[in-house]
PDB file of C-alpha atoms in Angstrom:
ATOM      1  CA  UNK A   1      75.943  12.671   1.303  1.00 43.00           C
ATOM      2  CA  UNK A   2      73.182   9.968  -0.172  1.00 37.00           C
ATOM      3  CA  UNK A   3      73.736   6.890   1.388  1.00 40.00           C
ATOM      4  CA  UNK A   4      72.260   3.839   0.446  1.00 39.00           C
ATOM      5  CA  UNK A   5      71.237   3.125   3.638  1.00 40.00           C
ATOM      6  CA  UNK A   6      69.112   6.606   3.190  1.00 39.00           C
ATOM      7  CA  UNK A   7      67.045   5.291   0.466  1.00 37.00           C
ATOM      8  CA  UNK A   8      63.505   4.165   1.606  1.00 37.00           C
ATOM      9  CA  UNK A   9      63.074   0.180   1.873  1.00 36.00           C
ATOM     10  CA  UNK A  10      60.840  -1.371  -1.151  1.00 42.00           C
ATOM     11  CA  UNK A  11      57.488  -2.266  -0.173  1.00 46.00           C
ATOM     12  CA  UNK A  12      57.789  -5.960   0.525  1.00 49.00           C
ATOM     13  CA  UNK A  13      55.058  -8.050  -1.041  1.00 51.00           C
ATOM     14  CA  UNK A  14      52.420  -9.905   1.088  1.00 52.00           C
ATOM     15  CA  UNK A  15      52.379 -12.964   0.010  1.00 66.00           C
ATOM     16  CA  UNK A  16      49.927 -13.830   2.905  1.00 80.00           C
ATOM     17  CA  UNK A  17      46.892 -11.451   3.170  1.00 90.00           C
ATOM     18  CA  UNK A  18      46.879  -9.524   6.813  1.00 90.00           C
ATOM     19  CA  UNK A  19      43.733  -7.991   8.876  1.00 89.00           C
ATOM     20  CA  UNK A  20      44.544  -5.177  11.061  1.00 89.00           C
ATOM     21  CA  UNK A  21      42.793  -3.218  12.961  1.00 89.00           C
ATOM     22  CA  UNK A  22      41.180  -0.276  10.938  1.00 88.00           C
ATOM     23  CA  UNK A  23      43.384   3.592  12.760  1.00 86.00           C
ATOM     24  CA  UNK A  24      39.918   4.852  13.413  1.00 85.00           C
ATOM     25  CA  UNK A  25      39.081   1.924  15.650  1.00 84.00           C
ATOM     26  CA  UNK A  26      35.884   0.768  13.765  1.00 85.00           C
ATOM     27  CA  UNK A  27      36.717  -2.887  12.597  1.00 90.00           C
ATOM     28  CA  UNK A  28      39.793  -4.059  10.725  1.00 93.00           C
ATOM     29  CA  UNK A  29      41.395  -3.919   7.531  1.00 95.00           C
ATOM     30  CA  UNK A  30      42.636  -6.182   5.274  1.00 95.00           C
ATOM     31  CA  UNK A  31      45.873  -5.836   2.768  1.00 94.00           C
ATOM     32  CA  UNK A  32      47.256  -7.635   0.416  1.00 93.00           C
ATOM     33  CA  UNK A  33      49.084  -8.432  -2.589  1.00 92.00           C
ATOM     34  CA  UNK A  34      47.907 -10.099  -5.883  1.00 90.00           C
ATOM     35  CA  UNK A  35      49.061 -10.996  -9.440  1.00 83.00           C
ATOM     36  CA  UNK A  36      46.436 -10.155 -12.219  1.00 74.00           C
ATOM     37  CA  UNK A  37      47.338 -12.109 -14.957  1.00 65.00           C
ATOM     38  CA  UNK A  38      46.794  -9.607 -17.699  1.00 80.00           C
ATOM     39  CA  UNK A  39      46.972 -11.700 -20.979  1.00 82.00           C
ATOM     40  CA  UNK A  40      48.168 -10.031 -24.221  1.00 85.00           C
ATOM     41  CA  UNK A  41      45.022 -10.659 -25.490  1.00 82.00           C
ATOM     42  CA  UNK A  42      43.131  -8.335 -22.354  1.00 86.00           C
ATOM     43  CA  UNK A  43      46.133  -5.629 -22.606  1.00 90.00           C
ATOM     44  CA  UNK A  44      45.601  -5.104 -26.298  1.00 89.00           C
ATOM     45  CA  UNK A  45      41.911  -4.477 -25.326  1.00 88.00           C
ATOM     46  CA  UNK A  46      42.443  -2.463 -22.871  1.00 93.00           C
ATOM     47  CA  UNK A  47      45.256   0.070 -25.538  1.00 93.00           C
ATOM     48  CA  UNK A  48      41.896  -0.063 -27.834  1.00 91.00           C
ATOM     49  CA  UNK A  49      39.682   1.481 -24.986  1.00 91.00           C
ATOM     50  CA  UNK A  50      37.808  -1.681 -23.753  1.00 91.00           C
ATOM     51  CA  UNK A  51      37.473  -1.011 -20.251  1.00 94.00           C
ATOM     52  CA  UNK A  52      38.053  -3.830 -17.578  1.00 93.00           C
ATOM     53  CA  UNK A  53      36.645  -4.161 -14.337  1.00 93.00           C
ATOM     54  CA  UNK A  54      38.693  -6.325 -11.541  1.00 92.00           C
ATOM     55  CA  UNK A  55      36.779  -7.419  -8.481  1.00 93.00           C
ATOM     56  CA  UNK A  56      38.472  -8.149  -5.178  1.00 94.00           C
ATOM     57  CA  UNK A  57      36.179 -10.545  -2.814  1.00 95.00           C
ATOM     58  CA  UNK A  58      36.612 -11.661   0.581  1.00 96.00           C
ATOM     59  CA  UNK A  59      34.853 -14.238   2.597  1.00 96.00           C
ATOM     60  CA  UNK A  60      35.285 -15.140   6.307  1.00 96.00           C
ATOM     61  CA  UNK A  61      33.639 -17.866   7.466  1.00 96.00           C
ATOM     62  CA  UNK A  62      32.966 -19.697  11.545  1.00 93.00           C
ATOM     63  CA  UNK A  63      34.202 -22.916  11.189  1.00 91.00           C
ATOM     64  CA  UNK A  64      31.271 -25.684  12.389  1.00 88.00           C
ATOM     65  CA  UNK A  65      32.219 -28.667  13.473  1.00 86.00           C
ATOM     66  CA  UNK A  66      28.575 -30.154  13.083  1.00 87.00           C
ATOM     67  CA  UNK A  67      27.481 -28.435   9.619  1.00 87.00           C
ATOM     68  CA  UNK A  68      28.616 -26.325   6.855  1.00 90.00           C
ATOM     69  CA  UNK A  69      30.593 -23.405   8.057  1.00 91.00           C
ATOM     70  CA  UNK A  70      28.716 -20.597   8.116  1.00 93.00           C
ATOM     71  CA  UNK A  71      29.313 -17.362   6.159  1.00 95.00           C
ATOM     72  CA  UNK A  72      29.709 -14.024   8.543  1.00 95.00           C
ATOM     73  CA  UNK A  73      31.093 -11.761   6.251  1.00 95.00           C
ATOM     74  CA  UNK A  74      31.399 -10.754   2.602  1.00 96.00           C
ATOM     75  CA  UNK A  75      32.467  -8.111   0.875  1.00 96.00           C
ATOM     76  CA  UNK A  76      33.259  -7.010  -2.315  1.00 96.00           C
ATOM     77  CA  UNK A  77      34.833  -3.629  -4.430  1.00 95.00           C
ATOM     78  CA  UNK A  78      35.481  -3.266  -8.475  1.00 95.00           C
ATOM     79  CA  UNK A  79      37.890  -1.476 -10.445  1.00 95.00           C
ATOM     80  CA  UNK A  80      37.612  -0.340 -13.424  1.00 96.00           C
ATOM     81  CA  UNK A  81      40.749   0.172 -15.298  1.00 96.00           C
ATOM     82  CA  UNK A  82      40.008   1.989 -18.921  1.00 96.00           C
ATOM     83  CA  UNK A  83      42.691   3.884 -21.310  1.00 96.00           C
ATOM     84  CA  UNK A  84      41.681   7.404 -22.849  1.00 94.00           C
ATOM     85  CA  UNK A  85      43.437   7.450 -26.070  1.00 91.00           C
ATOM     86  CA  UNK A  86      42.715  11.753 -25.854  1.00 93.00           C
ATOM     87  CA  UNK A  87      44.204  12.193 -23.075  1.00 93.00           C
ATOM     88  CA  UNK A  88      46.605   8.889 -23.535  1.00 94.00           C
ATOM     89  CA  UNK A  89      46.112   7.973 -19.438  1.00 97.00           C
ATOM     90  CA  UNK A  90      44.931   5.080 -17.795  1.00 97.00           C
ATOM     91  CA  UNK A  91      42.134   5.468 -15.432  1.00 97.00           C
ATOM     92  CA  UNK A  92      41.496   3.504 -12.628  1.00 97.00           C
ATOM     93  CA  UNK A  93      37.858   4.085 -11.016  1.00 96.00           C
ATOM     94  CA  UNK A  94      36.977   3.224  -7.566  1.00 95.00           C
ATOM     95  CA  UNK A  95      34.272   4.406  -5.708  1.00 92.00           C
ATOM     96  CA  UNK A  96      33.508   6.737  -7.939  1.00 94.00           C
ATOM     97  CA  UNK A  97      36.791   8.649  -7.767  1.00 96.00           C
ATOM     98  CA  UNK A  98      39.317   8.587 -10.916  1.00 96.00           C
ATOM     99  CA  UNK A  99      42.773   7.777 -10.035  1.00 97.00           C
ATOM    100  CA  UNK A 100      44.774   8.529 -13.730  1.00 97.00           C
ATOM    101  CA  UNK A 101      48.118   6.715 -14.723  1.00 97.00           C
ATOM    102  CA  UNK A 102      50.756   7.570 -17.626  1.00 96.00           C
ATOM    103  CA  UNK A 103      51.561   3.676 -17.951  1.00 95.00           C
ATOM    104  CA  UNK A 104      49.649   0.775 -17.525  1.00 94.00           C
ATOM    105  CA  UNK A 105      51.727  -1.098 -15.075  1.00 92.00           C
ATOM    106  CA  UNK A 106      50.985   2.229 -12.346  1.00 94.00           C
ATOM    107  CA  UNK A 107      47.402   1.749 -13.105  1.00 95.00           C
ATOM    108  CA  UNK A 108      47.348  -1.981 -12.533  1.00 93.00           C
ATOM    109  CA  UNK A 109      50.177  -1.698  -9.342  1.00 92.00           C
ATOM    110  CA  UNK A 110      47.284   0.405  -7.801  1.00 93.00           C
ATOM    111  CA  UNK A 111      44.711  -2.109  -8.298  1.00 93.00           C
ATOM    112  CA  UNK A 112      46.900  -5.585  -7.158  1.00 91.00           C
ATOM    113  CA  UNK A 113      48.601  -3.649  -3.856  1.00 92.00           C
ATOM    114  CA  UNK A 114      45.365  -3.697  -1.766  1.00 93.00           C
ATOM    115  CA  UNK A 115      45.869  -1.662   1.404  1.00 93.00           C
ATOM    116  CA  UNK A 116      43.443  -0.766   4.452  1.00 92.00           C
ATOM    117  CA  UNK A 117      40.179  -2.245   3.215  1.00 95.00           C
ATOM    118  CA  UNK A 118      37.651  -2.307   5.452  1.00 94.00           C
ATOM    119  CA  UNK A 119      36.471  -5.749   5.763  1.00 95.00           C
ATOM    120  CA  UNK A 120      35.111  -6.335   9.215  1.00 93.00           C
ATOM    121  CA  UNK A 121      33.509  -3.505  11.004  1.00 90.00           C
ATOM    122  CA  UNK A 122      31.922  -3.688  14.798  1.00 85.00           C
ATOM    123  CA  UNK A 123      28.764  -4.488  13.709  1.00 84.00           C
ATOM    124  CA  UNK A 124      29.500  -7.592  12.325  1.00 88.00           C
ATOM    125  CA  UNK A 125      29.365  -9.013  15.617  1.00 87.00           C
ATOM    126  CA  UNK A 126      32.367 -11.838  15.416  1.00 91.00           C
ATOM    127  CA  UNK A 127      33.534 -13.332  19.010  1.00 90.00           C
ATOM    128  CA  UNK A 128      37.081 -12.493  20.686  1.00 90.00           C
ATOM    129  CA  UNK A 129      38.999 -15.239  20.449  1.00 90.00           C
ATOM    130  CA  UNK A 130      37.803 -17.513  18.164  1.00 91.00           C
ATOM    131  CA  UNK A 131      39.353 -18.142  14.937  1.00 92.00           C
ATOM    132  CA  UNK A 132      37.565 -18.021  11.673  1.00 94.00           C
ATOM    133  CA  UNK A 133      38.159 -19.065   8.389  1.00 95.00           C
ATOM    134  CA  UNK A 134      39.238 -15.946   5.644  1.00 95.00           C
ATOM    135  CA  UNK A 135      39.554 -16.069   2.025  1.00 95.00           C
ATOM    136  CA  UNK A 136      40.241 -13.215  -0.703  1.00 95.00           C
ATOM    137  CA  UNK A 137      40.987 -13.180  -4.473  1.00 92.00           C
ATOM    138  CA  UNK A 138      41.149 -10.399  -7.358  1.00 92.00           C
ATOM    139  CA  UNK A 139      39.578 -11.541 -10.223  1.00 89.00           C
ATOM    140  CA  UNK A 140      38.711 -10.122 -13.516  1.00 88.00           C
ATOM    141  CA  UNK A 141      34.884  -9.637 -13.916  1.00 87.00           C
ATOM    142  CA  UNK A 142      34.596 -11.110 -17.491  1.00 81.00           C
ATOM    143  CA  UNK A 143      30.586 -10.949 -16.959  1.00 83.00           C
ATOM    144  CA  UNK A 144      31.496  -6.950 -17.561  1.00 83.00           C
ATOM    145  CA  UNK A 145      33.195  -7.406 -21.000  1.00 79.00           C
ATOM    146  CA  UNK A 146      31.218  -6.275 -24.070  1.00 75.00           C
ATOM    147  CA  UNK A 147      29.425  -8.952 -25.227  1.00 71.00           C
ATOM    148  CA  UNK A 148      31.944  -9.996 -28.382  1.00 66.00           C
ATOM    149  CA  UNK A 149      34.344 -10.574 -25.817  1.00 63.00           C
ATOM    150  CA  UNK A 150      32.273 -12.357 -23.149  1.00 55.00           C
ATOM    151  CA  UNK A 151      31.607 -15.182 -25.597  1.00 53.00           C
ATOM    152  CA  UNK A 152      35.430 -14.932 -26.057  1.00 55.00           C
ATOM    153  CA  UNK A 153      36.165 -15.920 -22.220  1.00 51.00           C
ATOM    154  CA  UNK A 154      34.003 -18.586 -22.163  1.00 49.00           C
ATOM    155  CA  UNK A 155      35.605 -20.402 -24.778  1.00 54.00           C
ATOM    156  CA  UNK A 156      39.254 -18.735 -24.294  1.00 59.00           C
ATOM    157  CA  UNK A 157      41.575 -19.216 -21.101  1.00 59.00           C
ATOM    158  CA  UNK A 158      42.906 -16.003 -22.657  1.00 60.00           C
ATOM    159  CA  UNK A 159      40.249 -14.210 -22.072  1.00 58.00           C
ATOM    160  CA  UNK A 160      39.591 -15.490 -18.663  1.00 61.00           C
ATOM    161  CA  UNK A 161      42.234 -15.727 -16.320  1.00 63.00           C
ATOM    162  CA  UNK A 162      41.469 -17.696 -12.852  1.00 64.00           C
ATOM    163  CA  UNK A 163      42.023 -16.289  -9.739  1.00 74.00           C
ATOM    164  CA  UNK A 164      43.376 -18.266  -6.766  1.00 83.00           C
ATOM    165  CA  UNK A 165      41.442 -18.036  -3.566  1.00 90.00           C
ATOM    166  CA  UNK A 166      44.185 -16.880  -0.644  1.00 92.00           C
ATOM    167  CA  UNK A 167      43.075 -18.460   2.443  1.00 93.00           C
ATOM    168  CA  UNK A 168      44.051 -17.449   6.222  1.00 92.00           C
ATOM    169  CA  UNK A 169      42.660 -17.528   9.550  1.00 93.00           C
ATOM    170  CA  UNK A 170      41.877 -14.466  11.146  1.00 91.00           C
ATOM    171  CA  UNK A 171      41.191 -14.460  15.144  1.00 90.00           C
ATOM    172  CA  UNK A 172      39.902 -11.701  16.915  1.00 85.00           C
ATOM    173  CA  UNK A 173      41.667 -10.501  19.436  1.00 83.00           C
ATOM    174  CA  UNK A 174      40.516 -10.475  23.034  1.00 80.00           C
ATOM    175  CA  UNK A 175      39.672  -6.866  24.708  1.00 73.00           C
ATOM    176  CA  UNK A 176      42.147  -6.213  27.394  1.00 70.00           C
ATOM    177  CA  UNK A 177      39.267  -4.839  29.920  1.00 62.00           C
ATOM    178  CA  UNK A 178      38.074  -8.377  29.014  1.00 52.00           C
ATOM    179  CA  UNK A 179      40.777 -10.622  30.069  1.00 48.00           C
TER     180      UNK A 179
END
């Protein structure tokens, strides 16, 4: 029989953002969880076809005791989360590829639930070891609104929800031929 025990454990939410390294060996990754705050106001734009465009951005930073820290990597992806009244799905658009979604609360779960981004590669050159200073947040890009509605979010909290800035440290670990 169906046990309980059987049935797969829910996802649990990150509430702190973690860096991994990447499976094909090339840098790490970084997941995470966030909360968009999707005001009536935005969701009723959304059911009437304006499309919205979420950006997540991360930052990691060397600390410097002597000067500002300095910035070592940043990097940046959009979504953009429209509703086809046709076909009546939500599409989510990353990278060029259409992910669609009967209800909007699939379409934004695939947006907030941030897995395996690759934020540091090789080539960024950070040193074993040390620890550096990390920060991510999903935001809504109001600057993409149509124009009626930009003037809206600057004069409507509505319109404009904040995003929080998660902040972690991230350390590199040291290669074991190195040690």
């Amino acid at each position: 029989g169906f046990a309980a025990a059987d049935a797969p454990a829910p996802l649990a939410a990150r509430p702190v953002p973690t860096i991994e390294p990447a499976r094909d060996g090339d840098g790490f990754t970084l997941s995470a969880d966030f909360e968009v705050p999707l005001t009536r106001s935005l969701e009723d734009a959304v059911n009437r076809g304006v499309p919205l465009y979420f950006v997540i951005e991360f930052e990691l930073y060397r600390p410097r005791w002597w000067w500002y820290d300095e910035l070592v990597v940043e990097r940046s992806r959009t979504w953009r989360l429209a509703y086809h009244a046709l076909t009546r799905q939500y599409r989510v658009t990353l990278n060029g590829v259409i992910h669609p979604f009967e209800k909007l609360d699939g379409a934004l779960d695939s947006i907030v639930r941030v897995r395996d981004w690759r934020v540091v590669s090789d080539a960024d050159g950070l040193e074993p070891g040390l620890a550096y200073d990390a920060q991510v947040r999903l935001r809504l890009d109001t600057s993409q609104l149509p124009k009626p509605f930009q003037v809206r979010g600057l004069t409507n909290r509505d319109w404009n929800p904040q995003a929080e800035w998660k902040r972690f440290t991230f350390t590199l670990p040291t290669p074991k031929n190195a040690r």
